[in-house]
Amino acid sequence: MERHFDQDTTKINEKLIRMASIVEEMIRIAVKSLIDRNNSVLENINPKEKEINKLQIEIDDDVVTLIARMQPVATDLRFLITASKINSDLERIADQVINIGQNTVILLQYPQLKPLVDIPIMADIVQQMVRESLDAYIHKDVEKAQRVLNSDDKVDAFKDQIFRELLTYMISDPKAIQPALCLILIARNLERIGDHSTNIAEEVIYIVQGRDVRHHHEEQKRK
């Protein structure tokens, strides 16, 4: 029975890794479309979001079935609950990427407001956060999970910097309000992706060390 449980959990992990790979690719496509001013962005990422939704349902079903069949306790049950939470975070990351695509389509109706510098850097950081958070989960690597938490502070700093800069554009020129608002929302979407990656990293720390760092990290962000 233990061998069957291990096989089933391995399949769940493989699906989670697949989800993480897809959302990383979605981020890359969305940000490249923003930089290249390619308004077909939604056509390119919508099919991938459908795949994410399909995997989310499969994983939820796998978790429920495994709990009902094996009736796991302690560590095994904690693993399944964590897998379900990570599954939800990855699906929400995909939703944030769709929001980036939608804001990009609106933005491209206007002349380019400014060269894009900080948003591509933010996107690179959050892609790495997605990748490292899943890697930390698979390998139970607390050090890598902590790196994800540290990266979240960088993402927040970029978001604040982008907001301040775009606010000056909005104040100086009313025509800049709508495109600037779209860029602010895109930065906010990227920040939310970072937050979901952080959720995954916090779950890793809890699984491995039994420490709940969620509220501590939120308190640090508010300071």
PDB file of C-alpha atoms in Angstrom:
ATOM      1  CA  MET A   1       0.000   0.000   0.000  1.00  0.00           C
ATOM      2  CA  GLU A   2       2.891   2.372   0.808  1.00  0.00           C
ATOM      3  CA  ARG A   3       4.414   1.707  -2.627  1.00  0.00           C
ATOM      4  CA  HIS A   4       1.105   2.583  -4.324  1.00  0.00           C
ATOM      5  CA  PHE A   5       0.879   5.773  -2.264  1.00  0.00           C
ATOM      6  CA  ASP A   6       4.393   6.779  -3.345  1.00  0.00           C
ATOM      7  CA  GLN A   7       3.548   6.108  -6.990  1.00  0.00           C
ATOM      8  CA  ASP A   8       0.391   8.192  -6.763  1.00  0.00           C
ATOM      9  CA  THR A   9       2.126  11.105  -5.042  1.00  0.00           C
ATOM     10  CA  THR A  10       4.882  11.004  -7.661  1.00  0.00           C
ATOM     11  CA  LYS A  11       2.225  11.420 -10.363  1.00  0.00           C
ATOM     12  CA  ILE A  12       0.773  14.405  -8.480  1.00  0.00           C
ATOM     13  CA  ASN A  13       4.225  15.984  -8.256  1.00  0.00           C
ATOM     14  CA  GLU A  14       4.784  15.450 -11.960  1.00  0.00           C
ATOM     15  CA  LYS A  15       1.533  17.274 -12.733  1.00  0.00           C
ATOM     16  CA  LEU A  16       2.508  20.141 -10.432  1.00  0.00           C
ATOM     17  CA  ILE A  17       5.858  20.433 -12.186  1.00  0.00           C
ATOM     18  CA  ARG A  18       4.027  20.475 -15.510  1.00  0.00           C
ATOM     19  CA  MET A  19       1.756  23.264 -14.252  1.00  0.00           C
ATOM     20  CA  ALA A  20       4.744  25.306 -13.094  1.00  0.00           C
ATOM     21  CA  SER A  21       6.431  24.884 -16.472  1.00  0.00           C
ATOM     22  CA  ILE A  22       3.302  26.059 -18.287  1.00  0.00           C
ATOM     23  CA  VAL A  23       2.798  29.152 -16.120  1.00  0.00           C
ATOM     24  CA  GLU A  24       6.467  30.076 -16.566  1.00  0.00           C
ATOM     25  CA  GLU A  25       5.997  29.876 -20.321  1.00  0.00           C
ATOM     26  CA  MET A  26       2.799  31.929 -20.063  1.00  0.00           C
ATOM     27  CA  ILE A  27       4.671  34.685 -18.204  1.00  0.00           C
ATOM     28  CA  ARG A  28       7.419  34.671 -20.823  1.00  0.00           C
ATOM     29  CA  ILE A  29       4.939  34.907 -23.700  1.00  0.00           C
ATOM     30  CA  ALA A  30       2.868  37.633 -22.041  1.00  0.00           C
ATOM     31  CA  VAL A  31       5.823  39.867 -21.225  1.00  0.00           C
ATOM     32  CA  LYS A  32       7.429  39.347 -24.643  1.00  0.00           C
ATOM     33  CA  SER A  33       4.111  40.328 -26.239  1.00  0.00           C
ATOM     34  CA  LEU A  34       4.085  43.453 -24.095  1.00  0.00           C
ATOM     35  CA  ILE A  35       7.618  44.373 -25.143  1.00  0.00           C
ATOM     36  CA  ASP A  36       7.033  43.537 -28.811  1.00  0.00           C
ATOM     37  CA  ARG A  37       3.602  45.235 -28.777  1.00  0.00           C
ATOM     38  CA  ASN A  38       1.969  42.056 -30.037  1.00  0.00           C
ATOM     39  CA  ASN A  39      -1.794  42.266 -29.528  1.00  0.00           C
ATOM     40  CA  SER A  40      -2.315  38.551 -30.221  1.00  0.00           C
ATOM     41  CA  VAL A  41      -1.083  37.820 -26.704  1.00  0.00           C
ATOM     42  CA  LEU A  42      -4.394  36.364 -25.475  1.00  0.00           C
ATOM     43  CA  GLU A  43      -4.573  33.996 -28.428  1.00  0.00           C
ATOM     44  CA  ASN A  44      -1.163  32.654 -27.389  1.00  0.00           C
ATOM     45  CA  ILE A  45      -1.793  32.231 -23.666  1.00  0.00           C
ATOM     46  CA  ASN A  46      -5.484  31.286 -23.466  1.00  0.00           C
ATOM     47  CA  PRO A  47      -4.905  27.671 -24.644  1.00  0.00           C
ATOM     48  CA  LYS A  48      -2.235  27.279 -21.977  1.00  0.00           C
ATOM     49  CA  GLU A  49      -4.586  28.551 -19.291  1.00  0.00           C
ATOM     50  CA  LYS A  50      -7.118  25.916 -20.369  1.00  0.00           C
ATOM     51  CA  GLU A  51      -4.421  23.277 -19.881  1.00  0.00           C
ATOM     52  CA  ILE A  52      -3.701  24.683 -16.413  1.00  0.00           C
ATOM     53  CA  ASN A  53      -7.394  24.494 -15.502  1.00  0.00           C
ATOM     54  CA  LYS A  54      -7.538  20.888 -16.688  1.00  0.00           C
ATOM     55  CA  LEU A  55      -4.498  19.942 -14.607  1.00  0.00           C
ATOM     56  CA  GLN A  56      -5.916  21.713 -11.565  1.00  0.00           C
ATOM     57  CA  ILE A  57      -9.094  19.626 -11.717  1.00  0.00           C
ATOM     58  CA  GLU A  58      -7.086  16.425 -12.228  1.00  0.00           C
ATOM     59  CA  ILE A  59      -4.839  17.120  -9.241  1.00  0.00           C
ATOM     60  CA  ASP A  60      -7.749  18.003  -6.984  1.00  0.00           C
ATOM     61  CA  ASP A  61      -9.446  14.750  -7.992  1.00  0.00           C
ATOM     62  CA  ASP A  62      -6.208  12.809  -7.423  1.00  0.00           C
ATOM     63  CA  VAL A  63      -5.801  14.277  -3.934  1.00  0.00           C
ATOM     64  CA  VAL A  64      -9.404  13.591  -2.895  1.00  0.00           C
ATOM     65  CA  THR A  65      -9.264  10.045  -4.277  1.00  0.00           C
ATOM     66  CA  LEU A  66      -5.977   9.317  -2.516  1.00  0.00           C
ATOM     67  CA  ILE A  67      -7.246  10.610   0.824  1.00  0.00           C
ATOM     68  CA  ALA A  68     -10.440   8.549   0.521  1.00  0.00           C
ATOM     69  CA  ARG A  69      -8.625   5.380  -0.559  1.00  0.00           C
ATOM     70  CA  MET A  70      -5.518   5.480   1.642  1.00  0.00           C
ATOM     71  CA  GLN A  71      -6.801   7.497   4.624  1.00  0.00           C
ATOM     72  CA  PRO A  72      -3.311   8.929   5.209  1.00  0.00           C
ATOM     73  CA  VAL A  73      -2.264  10.512   8.487  1.00  0.00           C
ATOM     74  CA  ALA A  74       0.499  12.822   9.722  1.00  0.00           C
ATOM     75  CA  THR A  75       3.197  13.527   7.110  1.00  0.00           C
ATOM     76  CA  ASP A  76       1.372  11.884   4.211  1.00  0.00           C
ATOM     77  CA  LEU A  77      -1.789  13.865   4.859  1.00  0.00           C
ATOM     78  CA  ARG A  78       0.208  17.076   5.202  1.00  0.00           C
ATOM     79  CA  PHE A  79       1.825  16.376   1.841  1.00  0.00           C
ATOM     80  CA  LEU A  80      -1.552  15.979   0.122  1.00  0.00           C
ATOM     81  CA  ILE A  81      -2.990  19.123   1.692  1.00  0.00           C
ATOM     82  CA  THR A  82       0.115  21.053   0.627  1.00  0.00           C
ATOM     83  CA  ALA A  83      -0.084  19.682  -2.913  1.00  0.00           C
ATOM     84  CA  SER A  84      -3.678  20.911  -3.100  1.00  0.00           C
ATOM     85  CA  LYS A  85      -2.663  24.390  -1.910  1.00  0.00           C
ATOM     86  CA  ILE A  86       0.187  24.577  -4.422  1.00  0.00           C
ATOM     87  CA  ASN A  87      -2.180  23.441  -7.137  1.00  0.00           C
ATOM     88  CA  SER A  88      -4.452  26.385  -6.294  1.00  0.00           C
ATOM     89  CA  ASP A  89      -1.569  28.874  -6.256  1.00  0.00           C
ATOM     90  CA  LEU A  90      -0.358  27.762  -9.692  1.00  0.00           C
ATOM     91  CA  GLU A  91      -3.851  28.128 -11.128  1.00  0.00           C
ATOM     92  CA  ARG A  92      -4.081  31.635  -9.697  1.00  0.00           C
ATOM     93  CA  ILE A  93      -0.711  32.495 -11.224  1.00  0.00           C
ATOM     94  CA  ALA A  94      -2.147  31.529 -14.604  1.00  0.00           C
ATOM     95  CA  ASP A  95      -5.110  33.839 -13.910  1.00  0.00           C
ATOM     96  CA  GLN A  96      -2.718  36.705 -13.205  1.00  0.00           C
ATOM     97  CA  VAL A  97      -0.959  36.087 -16.522  1.00  0.00           C
ATOM     98  CA  ILE A  98      -4.302  36.273 -18.319  1.00  0.00           C
ATOM     99  CA  ASN A  99      -4.831  39.628 -16.595  1.00  0.00           C
ATOM    100  CA  ILE A 100      -1.435  40.759 -17.930  1.00  0.00           C
ATOM    101  CA  GLY A 101      -2.566  39.771 -21.421  1.00  0.00           C
ATOM    102  CA  GLN A 102      -5.855  41.648 -21.071  1.00  0.00           C
ATOM    103  CA  ASN A 103      -4.106  44.787 -19.827  1.00  0.00           C
ATOM    104  CA  THR A 104      -1.582  44.490 -22.659  1.00  0.00           C
ATOM    105  CA  VAL A 105      -4.358  44.441 -25.270  1.00  0.00           C
ATOM    106  CA  ILE A 106      -5.793  47.658 -23.808  1.00  0.00           C
ATOM    107  CA  LEU A 107      -2.343  49.244 -23.512  1.00  0.00           C
ATOM    108  CA  LEU A 108      -1.514  48.594 -27.165  1.00  0.00           C
ATOM    109  CA  GLN A 109      -4.397  50.813 -28.239  1.00  0.00           C
ATOM    110  CA  TYR A 110      -2.222  53.768 -27.159  1.00  0.00           C
ATOM    111  CA  PRO A 111       1.190  55.057 -28.298  1.00  0.00           C
ATOM    112  CA  GLN A 112       4.104  53.703 -26.311  1.00  0.00           C
ATOM    113  CA  LEU A 113       4.367  55.703 -23.109  1.00  0.00           C
ATOM    114  CA  LYS A 114       7.951  54.871 -22.171  1.00  0.00           C
ATOM    115  CA  PRO A 115      10.640  52.251 -22.743  1.00  0.00           C
ATOM    116  CA  LEU A 116       9.959  49.154 -20.665  1.00  0.00           C
ATOM    117  CA  VAL A 117      12.831  48.519 -18.277  1.00  0.00           C
ATOM    118  CA  ASP A 118      11.604  47.471 -14.827  1.00  0.00           C
ATOM    119  CA  ILE A 119       8.661  45.259 -15.852  1.00  0.00           C
ATOM    120  CA  PRO A 120      10.824  42.779 -17.842  1.00  0.00           C
ATOM    121  CA  ILE A 121      13.190  42.550 -14.860  1.00  0.00           C
ATOM    122  CA  MET A 122      10.235  41.918 -12.536  1.00  0.00           C
ATOM    123  CA  ALA A 123       9.007  39.208 -14.899  1.00  0.00           C
ATOM    124  CA  ASP A 124      12.401  37.475 -14.876  1.00  0.00           C
ATOM    125  CA  ILE A 125      12.405  37.481 -11.073  1.00  0.00           C
ATOM    126  CA  VAL A 126       8.883  36.068 -10.716  1.00  0.00           C
ATOM    127  CA  GLN A 127       9.566  33.367 -13.320  1.00  0.00           C
ATOM    128  CA  GLN A 128      12.556  32.287 -11.255  1.00  0.00           C
ATOM    129  CA  MET A 129      10.412  32.412  -8.094  1.00  0.00           C
ATOM    130  CA  VAL A 130       7.860  30.064  -9.668  1.00  0.00           C
ATOM    131  CA  ARG A 131      10.606  27.690 -10.752  1.00  0.00           C
ATOM    132  CA  GLU A 132      12.503  27.752  -7.449  1.00  0.00           C
ATOM    133  CA  SER A 133       9.387  27.415  -5.282  1.00  0.00           C
ATOM    134  CA  LEU A 134       8.403  24.188  -7.063  1.00  0.00           C
ATOM    135  CA  ASP A 135      11.983  22.947  -6.999  1.00  0.00           C
ATOM    136  CA  ALA A 136      12.118  23.652  -3.258  1.00  0.00           C
ATOM    137  CA  TYR A 137       8.876  21.701  -2.810  1.00  0.00           C
ATOM    138  CA  ILE A 138      10.016  18.674  -4.804  1.00  0.00           C
ATOM    139  CA  HIS A 139      13.415  18.496  -3.083  1.00  0.00           C
ATOM    140  CA  LYS A 140      12.230  19.758   0.343  1.00  0.00           C
ATOM    141  CA  ASP A 141      14.881  22.479   0.081  1.00  0.00           C
ATOM    142  CA  VAL A 142      14.317  25.091   2.796  1.00  0.00           C
ATOM    143  CA  GLU A 143      17.287  27.198   1.678  1.00  0.00           C
ATOM    144  CA  LYS A 144      15.814  27.562  -1.811  1.00  0.00           C
ATOM    145  CA  ALA A 145      12.398  28.326  -0.330  1.00  0.00           C
ATOM    146  CA  GLN A 146      13.972  31.107   1.723  1.00  0.00           C
ATOM    147  CA  ARG A 147      15.519  32.534  -1.447  1.00  0.00           C
ATOM    148  CA  VAL A 148      12.021  32.773  -2.907  1.00  0.00           C
ATOM    149  CA  LEU A 149      10.870  34.739   0.156  1.00  0.00           C
ATOM    150  CA  ASN A 150      13.827  37.100  -0.239  1.00  0.00           C
ATOM    151  CA  SER A 151      13.051  37.607  -3.938  1.00  0.00           C
ATOM    152  CA  ASP A 152       9.520  38.680  -3.051  1.00  0.00           C
ATOM    153  CA  ASP A 153      10.950  41.795  -1.410  1.00  0.00           C
ATOM    154  CA  LYS A 154      12.722  42.691  -4.675  1.00  0.00           C
ATOM    155  CA  VAL A 155       9.484  42.288  -6.628  1.00  0.00           C
ATOM    156  CA  ASP A 156       7.637  44.540  -4.181  1.00  0.00           C
ATOM    157  CA  ALA A 157      10.348  47.193  -4.522  1.00  0.00           C
ATOM    158  CA  PHE A 158      10.087  47.138  -8.308  1.00  0.00           C
ATOM    159  CA  LYS A 159       6.297  47.451  -8.127  1.00  0.00           C
ATOM    160  CA  ASP A 160       6.561  50.506  -5.868  1.00  0.00           C
ATOM    161  CA  GLN A 161       9.201  52.074  -8.108  1.00  0.00           C
ATOM    162  CA  ILE A 162       7.072  51.533 -11.231  1.00  0.00           C
ATOM    163  CA  PHE A 163       4.023  53.031  -9.517  1.00  0.00           C
ATOM    164  CA  ARG A 164       5.931  56.164  -8.467  1.00  0.00           C
ATOM    165  CA  GLU A 165       7.398  56.691 -11.919  1.00  0.00           C
ATOM    166  CA  LEU A 166       4.101  56.192 -13.762  1.00  0.00           C
ATOM    167  CA  LEU A 167       2.274  58.440 -11.339  1.00  0.00           C
ATOM    168  CA  THR A 168       4.457  61.336 -12.512  1.00  0.00           C
ATOM    169  CA  TYR A 169       3.422  60.611 -16.108  1.00  0.00           C
ATOM    170  CA  MET A 170      -0.247  60.582 -15.114  1.00  0.00           C
ATOM    171  CA  ILE A 171       0.036  63.892 -13.253  1.00  0.00           C
ATOM    172  CA  SER A 172       1.908  65.670 -16.044  1.00  0.00           C
ATOM    173  CA  ASP A 173      -0.236  64.462 -18.966  1.00  0.00           C
ATOM    174  CA  PRO A 174      -3.902  63.380 -18.762  1.00  0.00           C
ATOM    175  CA  LYS A 175      -3.458  61.403 -22.003  1.00  0.00           C
ATOM    176  CA  ALA A 176      -0.987  59.178 -20.175  1.00  0.00           C
ATOM    177  CA  ILE A 177      -3.494  58.103 -17.523  1.00  0.00           C
ATOM    178  CA  GLN A 178      -4.936  55.025 -19.272  1.00  0.00           C
ATOM    179  CA  PRO A 179      -1.658  53.522 -20.593  1.00  0.00           C
ATOM    180  CA  ALA A 180       0.081  54.293 -17.311  1.00  0.00           C
ATOM    181  CA  LEU A 181      -2.742  52.611 -15.412  1.00  0.00           C
ATOM    182  CA  CYS A 182      -2.388  49.498 -17.597  1.00  0.00           C
ATOM    183  CA  LEU A 183       1.339  49.309 -16.800  1.00  0.00           C
ATOM    184  CA  ILE A 184       0.634  49.760 -13.082  1.00  0.00           C
ATOM    185  CA  LEU A 185      -1.880  46.901 -13.216  1.00  0.00           C
ATOM    186  CA  ILE A 186       0.615  44.688 -15.073  1.00  0.00           C
ATOM    187  CA  ALA A 187       3.208  45.385 -12.381  1.00  0.00           C
ATOM    188  CA  ARG A 188       0.558  44.513  -9.798  1.00  0.00           C
ATOM    189  CA  ASN A 189      -0.185  41.248 -11.630  1.00  0.00           C
ATOM    190  CA  LEU A 190       3.522  40.360 -11.529  1.00  0.00           C
ATOM    191  CA  GLU A 191       3.641  41.183  -7.829  1.00  0.00           C
ATOM    192  CA  ARG A 192       0.694  38.848  -7.219  1.00  0.00           C
ATOM    193  CA  ILE A 193       2.533  36.070  -9.089  1.00  0.00           C
ATOM    194  CA  GLY A 194       5.432  36.648  -6.705  1.00  0.00           C
ATOM    195  CA  ASP A 195       3.017  36.410  -3.758  1.00  0.00           C
ATOM    196  CA  HIS A 196       1.665  33.053  -4.948  1.00  0.00           C
ATOM    197  CA  SER A 197       5.217  31.745  -5.396  1.00  0.00           C
ATOM    198  CA  THR A 198       5.942  32.918  -1.873  1.00  0.00           C
ATOM    199  CA  ASN A 199       2.906  30.967  -0.630  1.00  0.00           C
ATOM    200  CA  ILE A 200       4.427  27.812  -2.116  1.00  0.00           C
ATOM    201  CA  ALA A 201       7.811  28.520  -0.518  1.00  0.00           C
ATOM    202  CA  GLU A 202       6.162  29.066   2.873  1.00  0.00           C
ATOM    203  CA  GLU A 203       4.408  25.707   2.552  1.00  0.00           C
ATOM    204  CA  VAL A 204       7.791  24.064   1.911  1.00  0.00           C
ATOM    205  CA  ILE A 205       9.224  25.533   5.104  1.00  0.00           C
ATOM    206  CA  TYR A 206       6.177  24.315   7.020  1.00  0.00           C
ATOM    207  CA  ILE A 207       6.411  20.774   5.582  1.00  0.00           C
ATOM    208  CA  VAL A 208      10.123  20.397   6.273  1.00  0.00           C
ATOM    209  CA  GLN A 209      10.568  22.293   9.543  1.00  0.00           C
ATOM    210  CA  GLY A 210       7.050  22.615  10.925  1.00  0.00           C
ATOM    211  CA  ARG A 211       7.484  26.407  11.078  1.00  0.00           C
ATOM    212  CA  ASP A 212       4.587  28.605   9.985  1.00  0.00           C
ATOM    213  CA  VAL A 213       6.278  31.723   8.565  1.00  0.00           C
ATOM    214  CA  ARG A 214       3.252  33.139   6.745  1.00  0.00           C
ATOM    215  CA  HIS A 215       2.277  35.897   9.142  1.00  0.00           C
ATOM    216  CA  HIS A 216       5.871  36.803   9.949  1.00  0.00           C
ATOM    217  CA  HIS A 217       6.593  37.340   6.252  1.00  0.00           C
ATOM    218  CA  GLU A 218       3.448  39.452   5.813  1.00  0.00           C
ATOM    219  CA  GLU A 219       4.451  41.579   8.810  1.00  0.00           C
ATOM    220  CA  GLN A 220       7.890  42.137   7.287  1.00  0.00           C
ATOM    221  CA  LYS A 221       6.298  43.269   4.007  1.00  0.00           C
ATOM    222  CA  ARG A 222       4.158  45.840   5.800  1.00  0.00           C
ATOM    223  CA  LYS A 223       7.126  47.459   7.568  1.00  0.00           C
TER     224      LYS A 223
END
